[in-house]
PDB file of C-alpha atoms and ligand atoms in Angstrom:
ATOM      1  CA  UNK Y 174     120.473  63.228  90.276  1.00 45.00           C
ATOM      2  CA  UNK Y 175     119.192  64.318  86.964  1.00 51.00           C
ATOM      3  CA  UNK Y 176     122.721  64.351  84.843  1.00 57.00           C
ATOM      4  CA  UNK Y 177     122.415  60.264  86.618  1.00 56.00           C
ATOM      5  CA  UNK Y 178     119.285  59.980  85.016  1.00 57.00           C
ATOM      6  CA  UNK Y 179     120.790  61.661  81.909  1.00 65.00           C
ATOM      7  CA  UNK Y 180     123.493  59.235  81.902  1.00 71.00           C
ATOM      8  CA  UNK Y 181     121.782  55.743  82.065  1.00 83.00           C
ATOM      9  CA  UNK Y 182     118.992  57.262  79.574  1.00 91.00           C
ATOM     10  CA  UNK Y 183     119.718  54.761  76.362  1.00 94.00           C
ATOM     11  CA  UNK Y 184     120.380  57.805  73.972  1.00 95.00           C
ATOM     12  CA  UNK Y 185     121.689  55.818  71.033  1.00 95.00           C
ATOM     13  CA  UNK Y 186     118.138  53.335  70.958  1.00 96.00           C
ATOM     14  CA  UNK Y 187     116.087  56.546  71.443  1.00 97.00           C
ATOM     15  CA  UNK Y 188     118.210  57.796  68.504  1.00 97.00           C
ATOM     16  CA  UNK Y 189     118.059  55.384  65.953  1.00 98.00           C
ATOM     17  CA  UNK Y 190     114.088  55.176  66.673  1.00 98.00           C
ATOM     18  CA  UNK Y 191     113.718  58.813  66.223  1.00 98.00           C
ATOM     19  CA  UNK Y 192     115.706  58.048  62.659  1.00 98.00           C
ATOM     20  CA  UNK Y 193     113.176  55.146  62.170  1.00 98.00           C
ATOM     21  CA  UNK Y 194     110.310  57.602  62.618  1.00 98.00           C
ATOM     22  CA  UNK Y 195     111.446  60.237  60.559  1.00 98.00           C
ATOM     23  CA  UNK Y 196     112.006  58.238  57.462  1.00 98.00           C
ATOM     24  CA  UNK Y 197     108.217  57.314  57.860  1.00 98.00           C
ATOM     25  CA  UNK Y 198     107.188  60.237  55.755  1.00 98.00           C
ATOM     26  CA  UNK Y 199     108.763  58.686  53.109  1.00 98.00           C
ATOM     27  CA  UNK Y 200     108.063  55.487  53.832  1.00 98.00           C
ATOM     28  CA  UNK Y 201     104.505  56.174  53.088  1.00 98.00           C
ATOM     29  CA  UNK Y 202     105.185  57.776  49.903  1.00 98.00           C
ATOM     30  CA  UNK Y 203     107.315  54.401  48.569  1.00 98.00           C
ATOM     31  CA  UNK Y 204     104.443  52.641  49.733  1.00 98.00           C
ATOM     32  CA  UNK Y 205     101.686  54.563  48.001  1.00 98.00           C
ATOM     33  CA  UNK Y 206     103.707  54.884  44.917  1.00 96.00           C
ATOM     34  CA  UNK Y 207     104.817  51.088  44.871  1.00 97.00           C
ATOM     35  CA  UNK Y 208     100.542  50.230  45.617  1.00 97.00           C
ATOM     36  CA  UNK Y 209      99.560  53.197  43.250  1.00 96.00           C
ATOM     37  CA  UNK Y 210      97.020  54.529  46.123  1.00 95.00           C
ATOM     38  CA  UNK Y 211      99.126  58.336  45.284  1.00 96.00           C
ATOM     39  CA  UNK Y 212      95.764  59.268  43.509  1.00 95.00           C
ATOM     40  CA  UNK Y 213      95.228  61.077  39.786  1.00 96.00           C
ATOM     41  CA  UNK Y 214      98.102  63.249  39.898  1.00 97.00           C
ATOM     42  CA  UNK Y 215     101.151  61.098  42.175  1.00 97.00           C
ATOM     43  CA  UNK Y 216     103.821  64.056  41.442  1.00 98.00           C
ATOM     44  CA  UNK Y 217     101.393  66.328  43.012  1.00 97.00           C
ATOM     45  CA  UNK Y 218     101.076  64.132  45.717  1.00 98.00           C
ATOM     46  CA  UNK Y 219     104.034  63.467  46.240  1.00 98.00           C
ATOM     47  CA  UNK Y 220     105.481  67.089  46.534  1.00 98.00           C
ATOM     48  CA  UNK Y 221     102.956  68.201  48.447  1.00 97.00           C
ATOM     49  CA  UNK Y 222     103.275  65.512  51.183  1.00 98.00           C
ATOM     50  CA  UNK Y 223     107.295  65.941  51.130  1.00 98.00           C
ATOM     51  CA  UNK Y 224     106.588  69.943  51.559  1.00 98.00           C
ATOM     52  CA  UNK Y 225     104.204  69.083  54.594  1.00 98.00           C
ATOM     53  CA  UNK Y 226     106.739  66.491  55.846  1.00 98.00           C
ATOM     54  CA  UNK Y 227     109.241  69.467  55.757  1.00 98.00           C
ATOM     55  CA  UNK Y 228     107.000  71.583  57.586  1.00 98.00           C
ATOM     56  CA  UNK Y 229     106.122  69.211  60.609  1.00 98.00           C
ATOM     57  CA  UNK Y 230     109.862  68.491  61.201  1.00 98.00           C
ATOM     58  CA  UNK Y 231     110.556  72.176  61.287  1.00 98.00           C
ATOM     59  CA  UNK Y 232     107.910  72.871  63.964  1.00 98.00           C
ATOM     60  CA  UNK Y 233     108.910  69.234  65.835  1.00 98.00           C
ATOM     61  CA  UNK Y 234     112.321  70.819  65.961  1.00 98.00           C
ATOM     62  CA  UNK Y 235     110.722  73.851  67.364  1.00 98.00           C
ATOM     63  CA  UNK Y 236     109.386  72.117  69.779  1.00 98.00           C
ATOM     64  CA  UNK Y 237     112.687  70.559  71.606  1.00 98.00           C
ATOM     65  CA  UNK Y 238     113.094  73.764  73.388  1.00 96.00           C
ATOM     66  CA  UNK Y 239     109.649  74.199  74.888  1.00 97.00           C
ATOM     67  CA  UNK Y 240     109.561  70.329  76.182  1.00 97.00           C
ATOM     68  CA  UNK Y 241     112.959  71.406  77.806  1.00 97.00           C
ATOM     69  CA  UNK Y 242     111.661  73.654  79.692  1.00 96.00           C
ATOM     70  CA  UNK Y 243     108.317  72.265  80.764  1.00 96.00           C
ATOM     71  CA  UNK Y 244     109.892  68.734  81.450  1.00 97.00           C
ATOM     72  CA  UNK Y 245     113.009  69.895  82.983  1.00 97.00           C
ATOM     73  CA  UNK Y 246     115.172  67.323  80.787  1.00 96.00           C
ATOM     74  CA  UNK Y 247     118.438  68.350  79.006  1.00 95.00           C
ATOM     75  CA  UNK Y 248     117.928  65.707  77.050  1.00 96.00           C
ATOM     76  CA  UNK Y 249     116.035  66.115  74.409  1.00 97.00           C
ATOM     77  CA  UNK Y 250     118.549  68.929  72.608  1.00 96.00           C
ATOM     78  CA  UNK Y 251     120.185  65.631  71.594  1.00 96.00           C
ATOM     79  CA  UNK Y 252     117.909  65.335  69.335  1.00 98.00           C
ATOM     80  CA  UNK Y 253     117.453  68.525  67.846  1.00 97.00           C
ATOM     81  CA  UNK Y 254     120.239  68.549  65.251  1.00 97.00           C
ATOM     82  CA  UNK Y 255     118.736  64.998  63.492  1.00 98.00           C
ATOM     83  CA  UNK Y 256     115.045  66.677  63.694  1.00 98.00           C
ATOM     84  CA  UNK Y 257     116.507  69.821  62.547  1.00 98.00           C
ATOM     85  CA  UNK Y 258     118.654  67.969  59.417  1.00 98.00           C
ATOM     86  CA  UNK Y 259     115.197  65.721  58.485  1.00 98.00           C
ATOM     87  CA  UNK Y 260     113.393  69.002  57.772  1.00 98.00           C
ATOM     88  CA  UNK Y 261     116.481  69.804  55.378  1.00 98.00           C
ATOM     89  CA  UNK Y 262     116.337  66.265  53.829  1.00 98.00           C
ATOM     90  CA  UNK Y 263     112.622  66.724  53.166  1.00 98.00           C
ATOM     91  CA  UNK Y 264     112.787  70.402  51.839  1.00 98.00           C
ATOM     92  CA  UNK Y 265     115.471  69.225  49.372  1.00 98.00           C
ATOM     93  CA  UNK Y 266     113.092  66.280  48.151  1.00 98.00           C
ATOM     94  CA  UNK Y 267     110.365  68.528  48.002  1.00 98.00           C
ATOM     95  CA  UNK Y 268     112.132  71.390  45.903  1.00 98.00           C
ATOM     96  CA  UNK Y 269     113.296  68.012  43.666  1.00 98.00           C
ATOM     97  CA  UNK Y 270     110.034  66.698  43.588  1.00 98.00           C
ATOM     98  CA  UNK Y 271     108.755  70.105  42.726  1.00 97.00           C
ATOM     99  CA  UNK Y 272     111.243  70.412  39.426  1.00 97.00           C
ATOM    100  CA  UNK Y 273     110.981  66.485  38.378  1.00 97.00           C
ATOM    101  CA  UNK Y 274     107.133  66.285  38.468  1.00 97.00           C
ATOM    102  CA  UNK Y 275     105.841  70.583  38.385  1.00 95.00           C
ATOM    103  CA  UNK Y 276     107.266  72.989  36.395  1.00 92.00           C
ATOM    104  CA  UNK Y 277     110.451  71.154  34.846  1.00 94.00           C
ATOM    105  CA  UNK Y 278     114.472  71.814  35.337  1.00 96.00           C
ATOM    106  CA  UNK Y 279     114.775  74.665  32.496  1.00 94.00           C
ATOM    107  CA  UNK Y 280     114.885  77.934  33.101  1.00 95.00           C
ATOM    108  CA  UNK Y 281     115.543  77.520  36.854  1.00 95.00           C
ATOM    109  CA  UNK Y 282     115.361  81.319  37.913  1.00 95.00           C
ATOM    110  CA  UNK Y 283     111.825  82.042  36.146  1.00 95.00           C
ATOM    111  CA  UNK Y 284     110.519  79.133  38.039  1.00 93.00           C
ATOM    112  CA  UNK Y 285     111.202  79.862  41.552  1.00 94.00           C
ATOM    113  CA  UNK Y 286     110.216  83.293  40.725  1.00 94.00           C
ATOM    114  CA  UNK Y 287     107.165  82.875  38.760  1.00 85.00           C
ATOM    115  CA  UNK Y 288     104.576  82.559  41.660  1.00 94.00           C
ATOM    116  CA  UNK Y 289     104.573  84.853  45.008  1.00 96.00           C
ATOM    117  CA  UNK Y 290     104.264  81.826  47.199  1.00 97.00           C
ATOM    118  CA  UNK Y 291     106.914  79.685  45.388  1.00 97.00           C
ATOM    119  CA  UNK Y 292     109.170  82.762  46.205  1.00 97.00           C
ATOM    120  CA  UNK Y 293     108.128  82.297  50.126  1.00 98.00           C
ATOM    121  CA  UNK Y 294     108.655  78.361  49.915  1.00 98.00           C
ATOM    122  CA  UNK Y 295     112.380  79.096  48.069  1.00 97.00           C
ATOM    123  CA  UNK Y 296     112.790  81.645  50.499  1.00 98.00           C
ATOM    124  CA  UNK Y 297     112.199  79.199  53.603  1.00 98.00           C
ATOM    125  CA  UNK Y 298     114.460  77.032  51.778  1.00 98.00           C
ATOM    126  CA  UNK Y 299     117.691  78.989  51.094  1.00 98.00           C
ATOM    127  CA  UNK Y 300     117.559  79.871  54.614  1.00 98.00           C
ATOM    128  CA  UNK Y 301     117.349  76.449  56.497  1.00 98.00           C
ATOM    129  CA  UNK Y 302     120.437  75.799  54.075  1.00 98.00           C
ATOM    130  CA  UNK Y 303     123.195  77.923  55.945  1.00 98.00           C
ATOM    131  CA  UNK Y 304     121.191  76.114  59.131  1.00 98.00           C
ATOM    132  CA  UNK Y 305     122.592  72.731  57.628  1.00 98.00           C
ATOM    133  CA  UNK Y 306     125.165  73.900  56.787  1.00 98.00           C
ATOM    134  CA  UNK Y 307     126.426  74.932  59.886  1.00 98.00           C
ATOM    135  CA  UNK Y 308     124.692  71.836  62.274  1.00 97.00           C
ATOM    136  CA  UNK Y 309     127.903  69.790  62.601  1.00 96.00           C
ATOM    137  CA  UNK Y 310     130.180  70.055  66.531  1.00 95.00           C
ATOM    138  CA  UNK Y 311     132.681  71.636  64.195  1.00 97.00           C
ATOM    139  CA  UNK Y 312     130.750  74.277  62.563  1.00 97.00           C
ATOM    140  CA  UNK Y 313     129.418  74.832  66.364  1.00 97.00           C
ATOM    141  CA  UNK Y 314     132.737  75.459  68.079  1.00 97.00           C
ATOM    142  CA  UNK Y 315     133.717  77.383  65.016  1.00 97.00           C
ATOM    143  CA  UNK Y 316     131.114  79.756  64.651  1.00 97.00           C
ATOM    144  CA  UNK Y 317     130.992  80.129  68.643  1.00 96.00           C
ATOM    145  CA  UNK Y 318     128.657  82.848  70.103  1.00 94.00           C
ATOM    146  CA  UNK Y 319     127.410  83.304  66.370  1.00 96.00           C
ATOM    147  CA  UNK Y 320     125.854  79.979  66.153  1.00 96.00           C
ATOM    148  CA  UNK Y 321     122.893  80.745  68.238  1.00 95.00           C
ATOM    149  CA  UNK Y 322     122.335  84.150  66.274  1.00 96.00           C
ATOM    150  CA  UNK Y 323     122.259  82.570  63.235  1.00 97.00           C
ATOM    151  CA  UNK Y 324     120.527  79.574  64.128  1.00 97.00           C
ATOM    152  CA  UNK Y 325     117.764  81.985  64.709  1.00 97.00           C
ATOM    153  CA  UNK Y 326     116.983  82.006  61.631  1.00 98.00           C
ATOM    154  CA  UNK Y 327     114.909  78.892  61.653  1.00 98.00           C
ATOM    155  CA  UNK Y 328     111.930  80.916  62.641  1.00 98.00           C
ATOM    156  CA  UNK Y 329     112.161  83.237  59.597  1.00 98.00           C
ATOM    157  CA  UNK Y 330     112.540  79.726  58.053  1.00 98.00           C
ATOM    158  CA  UNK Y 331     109.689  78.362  59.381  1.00 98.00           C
ATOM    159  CA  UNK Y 332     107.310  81.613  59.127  1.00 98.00           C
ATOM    160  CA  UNK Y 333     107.861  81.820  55.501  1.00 98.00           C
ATOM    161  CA  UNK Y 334     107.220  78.372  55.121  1.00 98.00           C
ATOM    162  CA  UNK Y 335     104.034  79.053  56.747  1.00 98.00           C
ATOM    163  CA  UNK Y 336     103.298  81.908  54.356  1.00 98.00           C
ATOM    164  CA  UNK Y 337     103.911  79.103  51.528  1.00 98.00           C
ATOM    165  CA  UNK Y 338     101.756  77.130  53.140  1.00 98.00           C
ATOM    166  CA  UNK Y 339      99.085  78.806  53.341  1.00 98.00           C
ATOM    167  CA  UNK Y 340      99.631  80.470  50.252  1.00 97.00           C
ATOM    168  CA  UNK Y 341      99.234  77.706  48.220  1.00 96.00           C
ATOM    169  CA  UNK Y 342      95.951  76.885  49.237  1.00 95.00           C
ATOM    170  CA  UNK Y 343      93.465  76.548  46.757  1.00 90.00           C
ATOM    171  CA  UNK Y 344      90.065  76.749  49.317  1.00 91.00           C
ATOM    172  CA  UNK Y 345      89.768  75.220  52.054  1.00 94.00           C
ATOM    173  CA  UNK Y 346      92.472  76.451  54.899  1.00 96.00           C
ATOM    174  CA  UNK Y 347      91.309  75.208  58.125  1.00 97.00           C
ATOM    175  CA  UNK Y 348      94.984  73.168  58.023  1.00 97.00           C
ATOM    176  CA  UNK Y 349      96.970  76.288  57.557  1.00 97.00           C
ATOM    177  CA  UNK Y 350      95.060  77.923  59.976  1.00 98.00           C
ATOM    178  CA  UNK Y 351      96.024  75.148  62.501  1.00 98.00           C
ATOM    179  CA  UNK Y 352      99.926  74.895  61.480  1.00 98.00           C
ATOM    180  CA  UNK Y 353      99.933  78.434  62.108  1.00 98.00           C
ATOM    181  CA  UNK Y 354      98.438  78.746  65.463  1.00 98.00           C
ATOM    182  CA  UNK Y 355     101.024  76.021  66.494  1.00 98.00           C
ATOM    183  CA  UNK Y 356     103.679  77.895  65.071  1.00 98.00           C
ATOM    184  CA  UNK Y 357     102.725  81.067  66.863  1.00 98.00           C
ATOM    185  CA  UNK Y 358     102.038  79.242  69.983  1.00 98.00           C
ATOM    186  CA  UNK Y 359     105.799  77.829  69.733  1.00 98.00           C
ATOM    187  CA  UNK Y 360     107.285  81.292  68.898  1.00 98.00           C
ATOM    188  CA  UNK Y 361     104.978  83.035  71.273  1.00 98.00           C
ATOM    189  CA  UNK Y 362     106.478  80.572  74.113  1.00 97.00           C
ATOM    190  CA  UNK Y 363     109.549  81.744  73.043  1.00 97.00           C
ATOM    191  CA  UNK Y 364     109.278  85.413  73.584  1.00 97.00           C
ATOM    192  CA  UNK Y 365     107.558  84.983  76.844  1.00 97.00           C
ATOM    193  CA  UNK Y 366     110.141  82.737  78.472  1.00 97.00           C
ATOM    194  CA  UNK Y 367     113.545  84.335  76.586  1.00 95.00           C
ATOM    195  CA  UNK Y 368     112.411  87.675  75.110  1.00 95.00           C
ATOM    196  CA  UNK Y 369     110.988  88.713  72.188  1.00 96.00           C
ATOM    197  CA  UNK Y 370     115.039  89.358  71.172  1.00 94.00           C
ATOM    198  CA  UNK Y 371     115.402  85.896  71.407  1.00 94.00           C
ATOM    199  CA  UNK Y 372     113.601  85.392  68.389  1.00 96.00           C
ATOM    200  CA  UNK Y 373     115.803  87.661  66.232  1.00 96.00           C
ATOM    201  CA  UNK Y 374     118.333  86.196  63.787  1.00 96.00           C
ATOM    202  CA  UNK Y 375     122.051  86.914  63.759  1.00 87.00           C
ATOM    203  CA  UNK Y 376     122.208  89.499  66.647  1.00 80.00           C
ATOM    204  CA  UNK Y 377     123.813  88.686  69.125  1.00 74.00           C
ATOM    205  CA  UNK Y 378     121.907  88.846  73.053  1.00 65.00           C
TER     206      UNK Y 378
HETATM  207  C1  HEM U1233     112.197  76.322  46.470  1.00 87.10           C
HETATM  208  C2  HEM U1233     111.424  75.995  47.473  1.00 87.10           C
HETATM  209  C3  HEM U1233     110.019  75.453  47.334  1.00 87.10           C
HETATM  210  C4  HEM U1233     109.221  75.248  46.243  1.00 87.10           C
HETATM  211  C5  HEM U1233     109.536  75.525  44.800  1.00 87.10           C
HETATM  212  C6  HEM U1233     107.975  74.698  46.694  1.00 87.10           C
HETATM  213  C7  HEM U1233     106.904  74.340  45.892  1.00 87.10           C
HETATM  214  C8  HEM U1233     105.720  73.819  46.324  1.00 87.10           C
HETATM  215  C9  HEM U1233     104.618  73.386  45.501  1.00 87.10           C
HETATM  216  C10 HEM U1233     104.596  73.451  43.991  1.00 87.10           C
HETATM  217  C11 HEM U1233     103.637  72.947  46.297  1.00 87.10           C
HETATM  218  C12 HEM U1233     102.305  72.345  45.855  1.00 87.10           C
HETATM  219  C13 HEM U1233     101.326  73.440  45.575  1.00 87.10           C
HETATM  220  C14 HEM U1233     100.098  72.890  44.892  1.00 87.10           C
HETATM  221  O1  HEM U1233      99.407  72.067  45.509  1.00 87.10           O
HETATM  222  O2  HEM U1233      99.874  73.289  43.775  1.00 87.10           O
HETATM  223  C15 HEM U1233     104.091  73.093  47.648  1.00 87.10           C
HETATM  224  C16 HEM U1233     103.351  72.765  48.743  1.00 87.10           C
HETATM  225  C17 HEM U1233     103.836  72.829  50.024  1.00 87.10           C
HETATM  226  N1  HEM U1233     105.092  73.217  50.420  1.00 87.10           N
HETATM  227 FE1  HEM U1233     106.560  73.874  49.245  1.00 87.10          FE
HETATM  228  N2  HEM U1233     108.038  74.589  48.053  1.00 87.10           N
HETATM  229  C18 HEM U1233     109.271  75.048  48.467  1.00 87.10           C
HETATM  230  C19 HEM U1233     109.759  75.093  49.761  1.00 87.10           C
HETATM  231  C20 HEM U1233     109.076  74.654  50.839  1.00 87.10           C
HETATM  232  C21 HEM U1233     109.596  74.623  52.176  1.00 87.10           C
HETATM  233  C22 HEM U1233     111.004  75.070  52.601  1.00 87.10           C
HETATM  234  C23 HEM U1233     108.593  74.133  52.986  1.00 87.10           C
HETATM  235  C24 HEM U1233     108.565  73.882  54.448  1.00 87.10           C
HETATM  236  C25 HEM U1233     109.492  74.200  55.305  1.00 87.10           C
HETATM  237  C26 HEM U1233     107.456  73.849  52.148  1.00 87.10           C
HETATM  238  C27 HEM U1233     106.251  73.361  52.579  1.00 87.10           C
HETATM  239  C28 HEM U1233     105.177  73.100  51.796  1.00 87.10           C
HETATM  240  C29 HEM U1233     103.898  72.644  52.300  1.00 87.10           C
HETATM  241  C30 HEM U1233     103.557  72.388  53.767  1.00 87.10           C
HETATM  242  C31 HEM U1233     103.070  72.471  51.193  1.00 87.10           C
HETATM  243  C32 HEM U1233     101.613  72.043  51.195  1.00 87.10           C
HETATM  244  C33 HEM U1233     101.485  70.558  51.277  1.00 87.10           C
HETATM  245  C34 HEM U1233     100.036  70.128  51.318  1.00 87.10           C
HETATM  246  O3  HEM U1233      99.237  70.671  50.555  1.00 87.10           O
HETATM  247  O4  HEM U1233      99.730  69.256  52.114  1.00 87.10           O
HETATM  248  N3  HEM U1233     107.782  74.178  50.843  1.00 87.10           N
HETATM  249  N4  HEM U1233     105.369  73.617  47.628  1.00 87.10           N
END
C-alpha cells in the first residue's frame, strides 16, 4: 500500500519546487541588492543572510529524518541530498561573500584564523565539504557501510556552525538561542530513537 502511494507520489514536481524554494534565499538577496533595500552596509548583509541561509538548510536537512519517522513516509529521503547540497551552495557563497565584501582575499590563512568564531564557521565548513563531496549514488555505493559514518559528520557540521552563530553575536541572542534549541531538539530526537552512537561520526554501528 504505501510503496503504491510512494509510486504515484509526483516526485520530480515536488522536486523541482523544493529547487524553486531553495533558491529563494537568494532570490531575496538579488532583489534587495537590485532595489538597494540591503541597508548601510549590503556586503554585511549580504554575508550574513547567505551564512543564515546555510544554517536553515543544514537543520531542514536535519529534519528529513525525524518527519520520516513521525509521518511514516520513505519519501522524503529523496530529498535530502538537494537540501543537504543547498546548505553547501550557500556556505560556499557565504565564505565568498565573506572574502569579496569582509576581510579581503590576501593572506588567506591569517583570515580564517584571526577570530575564534571565524575558526568555528571555517570549521563547519571544511567539514560539510567531504559531505558534498561524497553525496552522489556513486560516491554512495563506493564508500558502502562508510557512508553513513561519515555522513555523520553533519552534526559536528552543524554544531559548530551553531557555535559561529552564536558567536558572532554582537548583543542581542534570543535568535541563537532559538536555532540552538531546534538543533538540540533535532539531535536529541536522534539519540532517543537511534542511540546516542548514532550521532557519532565515522564509526561504524
Ligand atoms: C570559512 C567559513 C566561514 C566564515 C569565514 C564565516 C564568516 C562569517 C561572518 C564574517 C559573519 C558575519 C559576522 C558579523 O556580523 O560581523 C558570519 C555570520 C554567520 N555565519 Fe558564517 N562563516 C563561515 C562559515 C559558516 C557556516 C559553515 C555556516 C553555517 C552552516 C555559517 C553561518 C553563519 C550564520 C548563521 C551567521 C549569522 C547570520 C546573521 O547574523 O543573521 N557560517 N559568518
Amino acid at each position: 500500500m504505501a510503496s503504491a502511494a510512494n509510486n504515484r507520489f509526483p516526485y520530480a514536481w515536488a522536486k523541482v519546487v523544493t529547487f524553486i524554494l531553495c533558491l529563494m534565499p537568494l532570490g531575496v538577496i538579488v532583489w534587495g541588492l537590485g532595489v538597494g533595500d540591503l541597508g548601510p552596509d549590503p556586503g554585511q548583509a549580504i554575508t550574513e543572510a547567505l551564512g543564515l541561509a546555510t544554517f536553515q538548510l543544514l537543520l531542514i536537512t536535519l529534519l528529513i529524518t525525524p518527519l520520516r519517522k513521525v509521518t511514516g513516509w520513505a519519501g522524503w529521503i529523496r530529498f535530502r541530498r538537494m537540501l543537504g547540497l543547498y546548505a553547501f551552495f550557500y556556505g560556499v557563497l557565504h565564505v565568498l561573500a565573506f572574502l569579496q565584501f569582509i576581510l579581503g582575499w590576501t593572506d588567506l590563512w591569517a583570515t580564517f584564523t584571526k577570530r575564534p568564531y571565524i575558526i568555528a564557521g571555517a570549521m563547519a565548513f571544511v567539514l560539510m565539504v567531504p559531505l558534498a563531496l561524497t553525496s552522489t549514488k556513486r560516491m554512495m555505493k563506493k564508500l558502502g557501510r562508510g557512508w553513513k559514518p561519515l555522513h555523520r559528520l553533519i552534526y559536528c557540521s552543524a554544531v559548530l556552525a551553531w557555535v559561529h552563530f552564536l558567536w558572532q553575536a554582537r548583543s542581542d541572542i534570543t535568535e541563537m538561542v532559538v536555532y540552538g534549541v531546534l538543533l538540540a531538539g533535532l539531535l536529541g530526537l536522534r539519540a532517543y530513537w537511534f542511540g546516542v552512537s548514532s550521532l557519532v561520526p565515522l564509526k561504524k554501528v
